[in-house]
mmCIF file of N, CA and C in Angstrom:
data_model
loop_
_atom_site.group_PDB
_atom_site.id
_atom_site.type_symbol
_atom_site.label_atom_id
_atom_site.label_comp_id
_atom_site.label_asym_id
_atom_site.label_seq_id
_atom_site.Cartn_x
_atom_site.Cartn_y
_atom_site.Cartn_z
ATOM 1 N N MET A 23 0.842 -1.177 0.000
ATOM 2 C CA MET A 23 0.000 0.000 0.000
ATOM 3 C C MET A 23 0.891 1.246 0.000
ATOM 4 N N SER A 24 0.578 2.176 -0.871
ATOM 5 C CA SER A 24 1.362 3.409 -0.920
ATOM 6 C C SER A 24 0.535 4.562 -0.355
ATOM 7 N N LEU A 25 1.225 5.536 0.161
ATOM 8 C CA LEU A 25 0.576 6.724 0.705
ATOM 9 C C LEU A 25 0.713 7.860 -0.296
ATOM 10 N N SER A 26 -0.399 8.489 -0.634
ATOM 11 C CA SER A 26 -0.386 9.537 -1.657
ATOM 12 C C SER A 26 0.403 10.776 -1.233
ATOM 13 N N HIS A 27 0.604 10.965 0.049
ATOM 14 C CA HIS A 27 1.327 12.141 0.534
ATOM 15 C C HIS A 27 2.822 11.890 0.717
ATOM 16 N N ILE A 28 3.290 10.724 0.297
ATOM 17 C CA ILE A 28 4.710 10.399 0.377
ATOM 18 C C ILE A 28 5.226 10.218 -1.048
ATOM 19 N N GLY A 29 6.206 11.017 -1.433
ATOM 20 C CA GLY A 29 6.766 10.949 -2.778
ATOM 21 C C GLY A 29 7.681 9.747 -2.952
ATOM 22 N N GLU A 30 8.144 9.542 -4.177
ATOM 23 C CA GLU A 30 9.048 8.431 -4.485
ATOM 24 C C GLU A 30 10.339 8.514 -3.685
ATOM 25 N N ASN A 31 10.706 9.717 -3.307
ATOM 26 C CA ASN A 31 11.932 9.907 -2.520
ATOM 27 C C ASN A 31 11.711 9.680 -1.022
ATOM 28 N N GLY A 32 10.471 9.309 -0.641
ATOM 29 C CA GLY A 32 10.169 9.040 0.756
ATOM 30 C C GLY A 32 9.842 10.272 1.576
ATOM 31 N N ARG A 33 9.743 11.410 0.926
ATOM 32 C CA ARG A 33 9.475 12.661 1.637
ATOM 33 C C ARG A 33 8.021 13.103 1.454
ATOM 34 N N ALA A 34 7.555 13.864 2.428
ATOM 35 C CA ALA A 34 6.186 14.368 2.383
ATOM 36 C C ALA A 34 6.006 15.318 1.207
ATOM 37 N N ARG A 35 4.805 15.276 0.629
ATOM 38 C CA ARG A 35 4.471 16.179 -0.474
ATOM 39 C C ARG A 35 2.963 16.399 -0.495
ATOM 40 N N MET A 36 2.569 17.502 -1.071
ATOM 41 C CA MET A 36 1.151 17.753 -1.277
ATOM 42 C C MET A 36 0.747 17.045 -2.570
ATOM 43 N N VAL A 37 -0.353 16.326 -2.545
ATOM 44 C CA VAL A 37 -0.808 15.583 -3.714
ATOM 45 C C VAL A 37 -1.150 16.560 -4.840
ATOM 46 N N ASP A 38 -0.722 16.235 -6.057
ATOM 47 C CA ASP A 38 -1.002 17.070 -7.227
ATOM 48 C C ASP A 38 -2.384 16.720 -7.769
ATOM 49 N N VAL A 39 -3.324 17.659 -7.676
ATOM 50 C CA VAL A 39 -4.683 17.433 -8.172
ATOM 51 C C VAL A 39 -4.970 18.279 -9.413
ATOM 52 N N THR A 40 -3.920 18.779 -10.036
ATOM 53 C CA THR A 40 -4.064 19.677 -11.179
ATOM 54 C C THR A 40 -4.945 19.094 -12.273
ATOM 55 N N GLU A 41 -4.783 17.831 -12.591
ATOM 56 C CA GLU A 41 -5.502 17.204 -13.700
ATOM 57 C C GLU A 41 -6.857 16.621 -13.296
ATOM 58 N N LYS A 42 -7.210 16.695 -12.033
ATOM 59 C CA LYS A 42 -8.487 16.135 -11.589
ATOM 60 C C LYS A 42 -9.629 17.082 -11.932
ATOM 61 N N GLU A 43 -10.774 16.496 -12.228
ATOM 62 C CA GLU A 43 -11.955 17.275 -12.568
ATOM 63 C C GLU A 43 -12.623 17.815 -11.299
ATOM 64 N N ARG A 44 -13.118 19.023 -11.395
ATOM 65 C CA ARG A 44 -13.845 19.630 -10.275
ATOM 66 C C ARG A 44 -15.249 19.023 -10.246
ATOM 67 N N THR A 45 -15.591 18.367 -9.149
ATOM 68 C CA THR A 45 -16.902 17.747 -8.990
ATOM 69 C C THR A 45 -17.442 18.056 -7.600
ATOM 70 N N LEU A 46 -18.722 17.758 -7.404
ATOM 71 C CA LEU A 46 -19.318 17.944 -6.088
ATOM 72 C C LEU A 46 -18.741 16.906 -5.137
ATOM 73 N N ARG A 47 -18.209 17.363 -4.047
ATOM 74 C CA ARG A 47 -17.638 16.493 -3.010
ATOM 75 C C ARG A 47 -18.449 16.699 -1.738
ATOM 76 N N THR A 48 -18.843 15.600 -1.118
ATOM 77 C CA THR A 48 -19.600 15.644 0.132
ATOM 78 C C THR A 48 -18.986 14.674 1.119
ATOM 79 N N ALA A 49 -18.861 15.083 2.355
ATOM 80 C CA ALA A 49 -18.362 14.186 3.406
ATOM 81 C C ALA A 49 -19.136 14.452 4.690
ATOM 82 N N ARG A 50 -19.370 13.375 5.416
ATOM 83 C CA ARG A 50 -20.000 13.464 6.733
ATOM 84 C C ARG A 50 -19.119 12.747 7.740
ATOM 85 N N ALA A 51 -19.077 13.289 8.930
ATOM 86 C CA ALA A 51 -18.317 12.652 10.012
ATOM 87 C C ALA A 51 -19.137 12.770 11.284
ATOM 88 N N LYS A 52 -18.950 11.793 12.170
ATOM 89 C CA LYS A 52 -19.617 11.910 13.462
ATOM 90 C C LYS A 52 -18.723 11.373 14.556
ATOM 91 N N GLY A 53 -18.941 11.902 15.734
ATOM 92 C CA GLY A 53 -18.191 11.476 16.903
ATOM 93 C C GLY A 53 -19.011 11.754 18.147
ATOM 94 N N PHE A 54 -18.480 11.337 19.274
ATOM 95 C CA PHE A 54 -19.188 11.485 20.538
ATOM 96 C C PHE A 54 -18.284 12.153 21.566
ATOM 97 N N ILE A 55 -18.893 12.977 22.410
ATOM 98 C CA ILE A 55 -18.178 13.597 23.524
ATOM 99 C C ILE A 55 -18.946 13.269 24.797
ATOM 100 N N GLY A 56 -18.249 12.660 25.751
ATOM 101 C CA GLY A 56 -18.855 12.372 27.043
ATOM 102 C C GLY A 56 -18.839 13.614 27.918
ATOM 103 N N LEU A 57 -19.921 13.822 28.658
ATOM 104 C CA LEU A 57 -20.052 15.008 29.498
ATOM 105 C C LEU A 57 -20.271 14.623 30.954
ATOM 106 N N THR A 58 -19.763 15.450 31.835
ATOM 107 C CA THR A 58 -20.101 15.289 33.247
ATOM 108 C C THR A 58 -21.548 15.736 33.429
ATOM 109 N N GLU A 59 -22.148 15.348 34.518
ATOM 110 C CA GLU A 59 -23.533 15.748 34.784
ATOM 111 C C GLU A 59 -23.651 17.270 34.883
ATOM 112 N N ALA A 60 -22.645 17.924 35.443
ATOM 113 C CA ALA A 60 -22.684 19.391 35.572
ATOM 114 C C ALA A 60 -22.702 20.064 34.197
ATOM 115 N N VAL A 61 -21.885 19.577 33.288
ATOM 116 C CA VAL A 61 -21.855 20.155 31.937
ATOM 117 C C VAL A 61 -23.139 19.812 31.194
ATOM 118 N N MET A 62 -23.634 18.579 31.359
ATOM 119 C CA MET A 62 -24.891 18.187 30.710
ATOM 120 C C MET A 62 -26.025 19.103 31.170
ATOM 121 N N GLU A 63 -26.029 19.476 32.426
ATOM 122 C CA GLU A 63 -27.056 20.383 32.947
ATOM 123 C C GLU A 63 -26.949 21.760 32.289
ATOM 124 N N MET A 64 -25.732 22.250 32.072
ATOM 125 C CA MET A 64 -25.555 23.538 31.380
ATOM 126 C C MET A 64 -26.051 23.448 29.941
ATOM 127 N N VAL A 65 -25.810 22.314 29.291
ATOM 128 C CA VAL A 65 -26.291 22.115 27.918
ATOM 129 C C VAL A 65 -27.817 22.134 27.916
ATOM 130 N N ARG A 66 -28.427 21.398 28.832
ATOM 131 C CA ARG A 66 -29.896 21.357 28.930
ATOM 132 C C ARG A 66 -30.470 22.756 29.167
ATOM 133 N N ALA A 67 -29.814 23.517 30.031
ATOM 134 C CA ALA A 67 -30.290 24.862 30.382
ATOM 135 C C ALA A 67 -29.987 25.887 29.292
ATOM 136 N N GLY A 68 -29.096 25.523 28.374
ATOM 137 C CA GLY A 68 -28.729 26.459 27.313
ATOM 138 C C GLY A 68 -27.833 27.576 27.789
ATOM 139 N N LYS A 69 -27.130 27.345 28.906
ATOM 140 C CA LYS A 69 -26.281 28.396 29.465
ATOM 141 C C LYS A 69 -24.895 27.853 29.775
ATOM 142 N N GLY A 70 -23.906 28.654 29.460
ATOM 143 C CA GLY A 70 -22.524 28.319 29.771
ATOM 144 C C GLY A 70 -21.732 29.595 29.951
ATOM 145 N N PRO A 71 -20.475 29.500 30.354
ATOM 146 C CA PRO A 71 -19.655 30.695 30.586
ATOM 147 C C PRO A 71 -19.510 31.586 29.350
ATOM 148 N N LYS A 72 -19.562 30.997 28.158
ATOM 149 C CA LYS A 72 -19.405 31.766 26.914
ATOM 150 C C LYS A 72 -20.723 31.883 26.153
ATOM 151 N N GLY A 73 -21.827 31.586 26.818
ATOM 152 C CA GLY A 73 -23.126 31.631 26.158
ATOM 153 C C GLY A 73 -23.677 30.232 25.970
ATOM 154 N N GLU A 74 -24.634 30.118 25.086
ATOM 155 C CA GLU A 74 -25.283 28.831 24.831
ATOM 156 C C GLU A 74 -24.250 27.846 24.279
ATOM 157 N N ILE A 75 -24.042 26.754 24.963
ATOM 158 C CA ILE A 75 -22.917 25.857 24.691
ATOM 159 C C ILE A 75 -22.952 25.259 23.293
ATOM 160 N N LEU A 76 -24.074 24.693 22.884
ATOM 161 C CA LEU A 76 -24.103 24.019 21.583
ATOM 162 C C LEU A 76 -23.991 25.004 20.426
ATOM 163 N N ASN A 77 -24.554 26.188 20.563
ATOM 164 C CA ASN A 77 -24.409 27.189 19.504
ATOM 165 C C ASN A 77 -22.958 27.656 19.394
ATOM 166 N N THR A 78 -22.312 27.846 20.542
ATOM 167 C CA THR A 78 -20.894 28.220 20.548
ATOM 168 C C THR A 78 -20.053 27.119 19.912
ATOM 169 N N ALA A 79 -20.364 25.863 20.244
ATOM 170 C CA ALA A 79 -19.637 24.726 19.669
ATOM 171 C C ALA A 79 -19.869 24.623 18.164
ATOM 172 N N LYS A 80 -21.082 24.907 17.716
ATOM 173 C CA LYS A 80 -21.386 24.866 16.280
ATOM 174 C C LYS A 80 -20.548 25.902 15.526
ATOM 175 N N ILE A 81 -20.491 27.108 16.046
ATOM 176 C CA ILE A 81 -19.690 28.158 15.407
ATOM 177 C C ILE A 81 -18.216 27.763 15.385
ATOM 178 N N ALA A 82 -17.719 27.222 16.496
ATOM 179 C CA ALA A 82 -16.321 26.777 16.549
ATOM 180 C C ALA A 82 -16.062 25.666 15.542
ATOM 181 N N GLY A 83 -17.006 24.737 15.402
ATOM 182 C CA GLY A 83 -16.857 23.654 14.431
ATOM 183 C C GLY A 83 -16.799 24.169 13.002
ATOM 184 N N ILE A 84 -17.658 25.106 12.680
ATOM 185 C CA ILE A 84 -17.661 25.686 11.333
ATOM 186 C C ILE A 84 -16.366 26.453 11.082
ATOM 187 N N MET A 85 -15.930 27.226 12.058
ATOM 188 C CA MET A 85 -14.677 27.978 11.905
ATOM 189 C C MET A 85 -13.482 27.037 11.728
ATOM 190 N N GLY A 86 -13.446 25.958 12.498
ATOM 191 C CA GLY A 86 -12.365 24.976 12.359
ATOM 192 C C GLY A 86 -12.365 24.337 10.987
ATOM 193 N N THR A 87 -13.554 24.018 10.484
ATOM 194 C CA THR A 87 -13.673 23.420 9.154
ATOM 195 C C THR A 87 -13.099 24.351 8.092
ATOM 196 N N LYS A 88 -13.401 25.626 8.201
ATOM 197 C CA LYS A 88 -12.920 26.600 7.222
ATOM 198 C C LYS A 88 -11.404 26.772 7.257
ATOM 199 N N ARG A 89 -10.768 26.373 8.363
ATOM 200 C CA ARG A 89 -9.316 26.547 8.505
ATOM 201 C C ARG A 89 -8.557 25.220 8.440
ATOM 202 N N THR A 90 -9.204 24.177 7.960
ATOM 203 C CA THR A 90 -8.574 22.855 7.936
ATOM 204 C C THR A 90 -7.212 22.884 7.267
ATOM 205 N N HIS A 91 -7.102 23.569 6.140
ATOM 206 C CA HIS A 91 -5.826 23.591 5.412
ATOM 207 C C HIS A 91 -4.706 24.235 6.228
ATOM 208 N N GLU A 92 -5.047 25.061 7.214
ATOM 209 C CA GLU A 92 -4.033 25.662 8.087
ATOM 210 C C GLU A 92 -3.681 24.739 9.255
ATOM 211 N N LEU A 93 -4.598 23.860 9.614
ATOM 212 C CA LEU A 93 -4.431 23.006 10.785
ATOM 213 C C LEU A 93 -3.875 21.624 10.460
ATOM 214 N N VAL A 94 -4.166 21.126 9.252
ATOM 215 C CA VAL A 94 -3.749 19.780 8.853
ATOM 216 C C VAL A 94 -2.676 19.909 7.770
ATOM 217 N N PRO A 95 -1.466 19.462 8.042
ATOM 218 C CA PRO A 95 -0.390 19.566 7.051
ATOM 219 C C PRO A 95 -0.765 18.880 5.734
ATOM 220 N N LEU A 96 -0.382 19.490 4.627
ATOM 221 C CA LEU A 96 -0.543 18.971 3.270
ATOM 222 C C LEU A 96 -1.988 18.924 2.786
ATOM 223 N N CYS A 97 -2.890 19.550 3.504
ATOM 224 C CA CYS A 97 -4.295 19.595 3.110
ATOM 225 C C CYS A 97 -4.497 20.784 2.162
ATOM 226 N N HIS A 98 -5.200 20.554 1.053
ATOM 227 C CA HIS A 98 -5.445 21.622 0.085
ATOM 228 C C HIS A 98 -6.428 22.655 0.640
ATOM 229 N N PRO A 99 -6.191 23.944 0.386
ATOM 230 C CA PRO A 99 -7.211 24.941 0.726
ATOM 231 C C PRO A 99 -8.371 24.808 -0.262
ATOM 232 N N LEU A 100 -9.586 24.757 0.242
ATOM 233 C CA LEU A 100 -10.754 24.549 -0.614
ATOM 234 C C LEU A 100 -11.770 25.666 -0.422
ATOM 235 N N SER A 101 -12.524 25.909 -1.473
ATOM 236 C CA SER A 101 -13.632 26.850 -1.399
ATOM 237 C C SER A 101 -14.879 26.042 -1.033
ATOM 238 N N LEU A 102 -15.206 26.021 0.242
ATOM 239 C CA LEU A 102 -16.332 25.225 0.722
ATOM 240 C C LEU A 102 -17.647 25.900 0.356
ATOM 241 N N THR A 103 -18.646 25.086 0.010
ATOM 242 C CA THR A 103 -19.957 25.623 -0.345
ATOM 243 C C THR A 103 -21.007 25.351 0.721
ATOM 244 N N HIS A 104 -20.707 24.443 1.658
ATOM 245 C CA HIS A 104 -21.670 24.118 2.722
ATOM 246 C C HIS A 104 -20.933 23.490 3.895
ATOM 247 N N VAL A 105 -21.230 23.962 5.085
ATOM 248 C CA VAL A 105 -20.733 23.346 6.318
ATOM 249 C C VAL A 105 -21.878 23.364 7.320
ATOM 250 N N ASP A 106 -22.157 22.215 7.923
ATOM 251 C CA ASP A 106 -23.159 22.168 8.975
ATOM 252 C C ASP A 106 -22.662 21.264 10.091
ATOM 253 N N VAL A 107 -22.995 21.617 11.298
ATOM 254 C CA VAL A 107 -22.652 20.825 12.477
ATOM 255 C C VAL A 107 -23.932 20.671 13.287
ATOM 256 N N GLU A 108 -24.294 19.425 13.571
ATOM 257 C CA GLU A 108 -25.490 19.140 14.358
ATOM 258 C C GLU A 108 -25.109 18.385 15.623
ATOM 259 N N PHE A 109 -25.968 18.487 16.618
ATOM 260 C CA PHE A 109 -25.742 17.810 17.896
ATOM 261 C C PHE A 109 -26.984 17.024 18.279
ATOM 262 N N LYS A 110 -26.763 15.838 18.819
ATOM 263 C CA LYS A 110 -27.851 15.036 19.378
ATOM 264 C C LYS A 110 -27.457 14.673 20.806
ATOM 265 N N ILE A 111 -28.273 15.096 21.739
ATOM 266 C CA ILE A 111 -27.989 14.818 23.149
ATOM 267 C C ILE A 111 -28.457 13.409 23.485
ATOM 268 N N ASP A 112 -27.568 12.621 24.045
ATOM 269 C CA ASP A 112 -27.874 11.262 24.488
ATOM 270 C C ASP A 112 -27.843 11.269 26.013
ATOM 271 N N GLU A 113 -28.988 11.574 26.610
ATOM 272 C CA GLU A 113 -29.096 11.680 28.071
ATOM 273 C C GLU A 113 -28.715 10.366 28.753
ATOM 274 N N GLU A 114 -29.164 9.272 28.176
ATOM 275 C CA GLU A 114 -28.949 7.957 28.787
ATOM 276 C C GLU A 114 -27.467 7.633 28.965
ATOM 277 N N ARG A 115 -26.661 7.992 27.981
ATOM 278 C CA ARG A 115 -25.227 7.697 28.033
ATOM 279 C C ARG A 115 -24.385 8.888 28.487
ATOM 280 N N GLY A 116 -25.017 10.016 28.719
ATOM 281 C CA GLY A 116 -24.292 11.194 29.178
ATOM 282 C C GLY A 116 -23.307 11.716 28.150
ATOM 283 N N ARG A 117 -23.763 11.773 26.907
ATOM 284 C CA ARG A 117 -22.867 12.223 25.843
ATOM 285 C C ARG A 117 -23.644 12.967 24.768
ATOM 286 N N ILE A 118 -22.889 13.612 23.914
ATOM 287 C CA ILE A 118 -23.461 14.314 22.769
ATOM 288 C C ILE A 118 -22.854 13.724 21.508
ATOM 289 N N GLU A 119 -23.719 13.419 20.550
ATOM 290 C CA GLU A 119 -23.262 12.986 19.229
ATOM 291 C C GLU A 119 -23.112 14.237 18.372
ATOM 292 N N ILE A 120 -21.986 14.337 17.685
ATOM 293 C CA ILE A 120 -21.715 15.481 16.815
ATOM 294 C C ILE A 120 -21.657 14.966 15.385
ATOM 295 N N ILE A 121 -22.432 15.583 14.503
ATOM 296 C CA ILE A 121 -22.453 15.193 13.092
ATOM 297 C C ILE A 121 -22.095 16.415 12.263
ATOM 298 N N SER A 122 -21.094 16.273 11.411
ATOM 299 C CA SER A 122 -20.733 17.383 10.525
ATOM 300 C C SER A 122 -20.928 16.954 9.077
ATOM 301 N N GLU A 123 -21.290 17.910 8.258
ATOM 302 C CA GLU A 123 -21.428 17.675 6.820
ATOM 303 C C GLU A 123 -20.763 18.833 6.095
ATOM 304 N N VAL A 124 -19.969 18.489 5.094
ATOM 305 C CA VAL A 124 -19.232 19.492 4.329
ATOM 306 C C VAL A 124 -19.410 19.202 2.845
ATOM 307 N N LYS A 125 -19.562 20.266 2.056
ATOM 308 C CA LYS A 125 -19.662 20.138 0.601
ATOM 309 C C LYS A 125 -18.763 21.173 -0.064
ATOM 310 N N ALA A 126 -18.287 20.804 -1.244
ATOM 311 C CA ALA A 126 -17.503 21.724 -2.073
ATOM 312 C C ALA A 126 -17.512 21.214 -3.502
ATOM 313 N N ARG A 127 -17.332 22.111 -4.436
ATOM 314 C CA ARG A 127 -17.040 21.721 -5.819
ATOM 315 C C ARG A 127 -15.532 21.867 -5.931
ATOM 316 N N ALA A 128 -14.854 20.725 -5.984
ATOM 317 C CA ALA A 128 -13.395 20.761 -5.891
ATOM 318 C C ALA A 128 -12.771 19.568 -6.604
ATOM 319 N N GLU A 129 -11.437 19.600 -6.692
ATOM 320 C CA GLU A 129 -10.664 18.524 -7.313
ATOM 321 C C GLU A 129 -10.276 17.449 -6.302
ATOM 322 N N THR A 130 -10.525 17.707 -5.049
ATOM 323 C CA THR A 130 -10.160 16.759 -3.996
ATOM 324 C C THR A 130 -11.276 16.704 -2.960
ATOM 325 N N GLY A 131 -11.300 15.631 -2.189
ATOM 326 C CA GLY A 131 -12.376 15.407 -1.234
ATOM 327 C C GLY A 131 -12.366 16.354 -0.048
ATOM 328 N N VAL A 132 -13.453 16.308 0.705
ATOM 329 C CA VAL A 132 -13.620 17.183 1.864
ATOM 330 C C VAL A 132 -13.701 16.387 3.178
ATOM 331 N N GLU A 133 -13.145 15.175 3.164
ATOM 332 C CA GLU A 133 -13.196 14.331 4.359
ATOM 333 C C GLU A 133 -12.471 14.960 5.546
ATOM 334 N N MET A 134 -11.295 15.511 5.302
ATOM 335 C CA MET A 134 -10.535 16.114 6.402
ATOM 336 C C MET A 134 -11.279 17.311 6.987
ATOM 337 N N GLU A 135 -11.962 18.057 6.140
ATOM 338 C CA GLU A 135 -12.740 19.201 6.612
ATOM 339 C C GLU A 135 -13.896 18.728 7.495
ATOM 340 N N ALA A 136 -14.554 17.636 7.105
ATOM 341 C CA ALA A 136 -15.660 17.107 7.915
ATOM 342 C C ALA A 136 -15.166 16.621 9.271
ATOM 343 N N LEU A 137 -13.978 16.052 9.303
ATOM 344 C CA LEU A 137 -13.412 15.567 10.562
ATOM 345 C C LEU A 137 -12.928 16.700 11.464
ATOM 346 N N THR A 138 -12.508 17.806 10.864
ATOM 347 C CA THR A 138 -11.964 18.921 11.634
ATOM 348 C C THR A 138 -13.070 19.695 12.301
#
């Protein structure tokens, strides 16, 4: 198995997508964050030290997605056309499910942006 970000000389490189066609790219990612009961109560109440917790987290998620190329080495800067971050509270397990969706018309995928 070869890694696209490793050149023939064994050194890191940015993948050349010059000849690739620009197409609609969509990626979704999800993860879970466990919360203490105190934090879960703040989420339920919609209040936190910086304001409403999930709205603040949504804005942070969108901002992080837009800066993926600055945060992840060798990631192409992309002109994103859609970013959304949703939350589902799982009271029973004391956690929040986070789902992100990213779209772009680009020569390369948006998986890293969805994960960021």
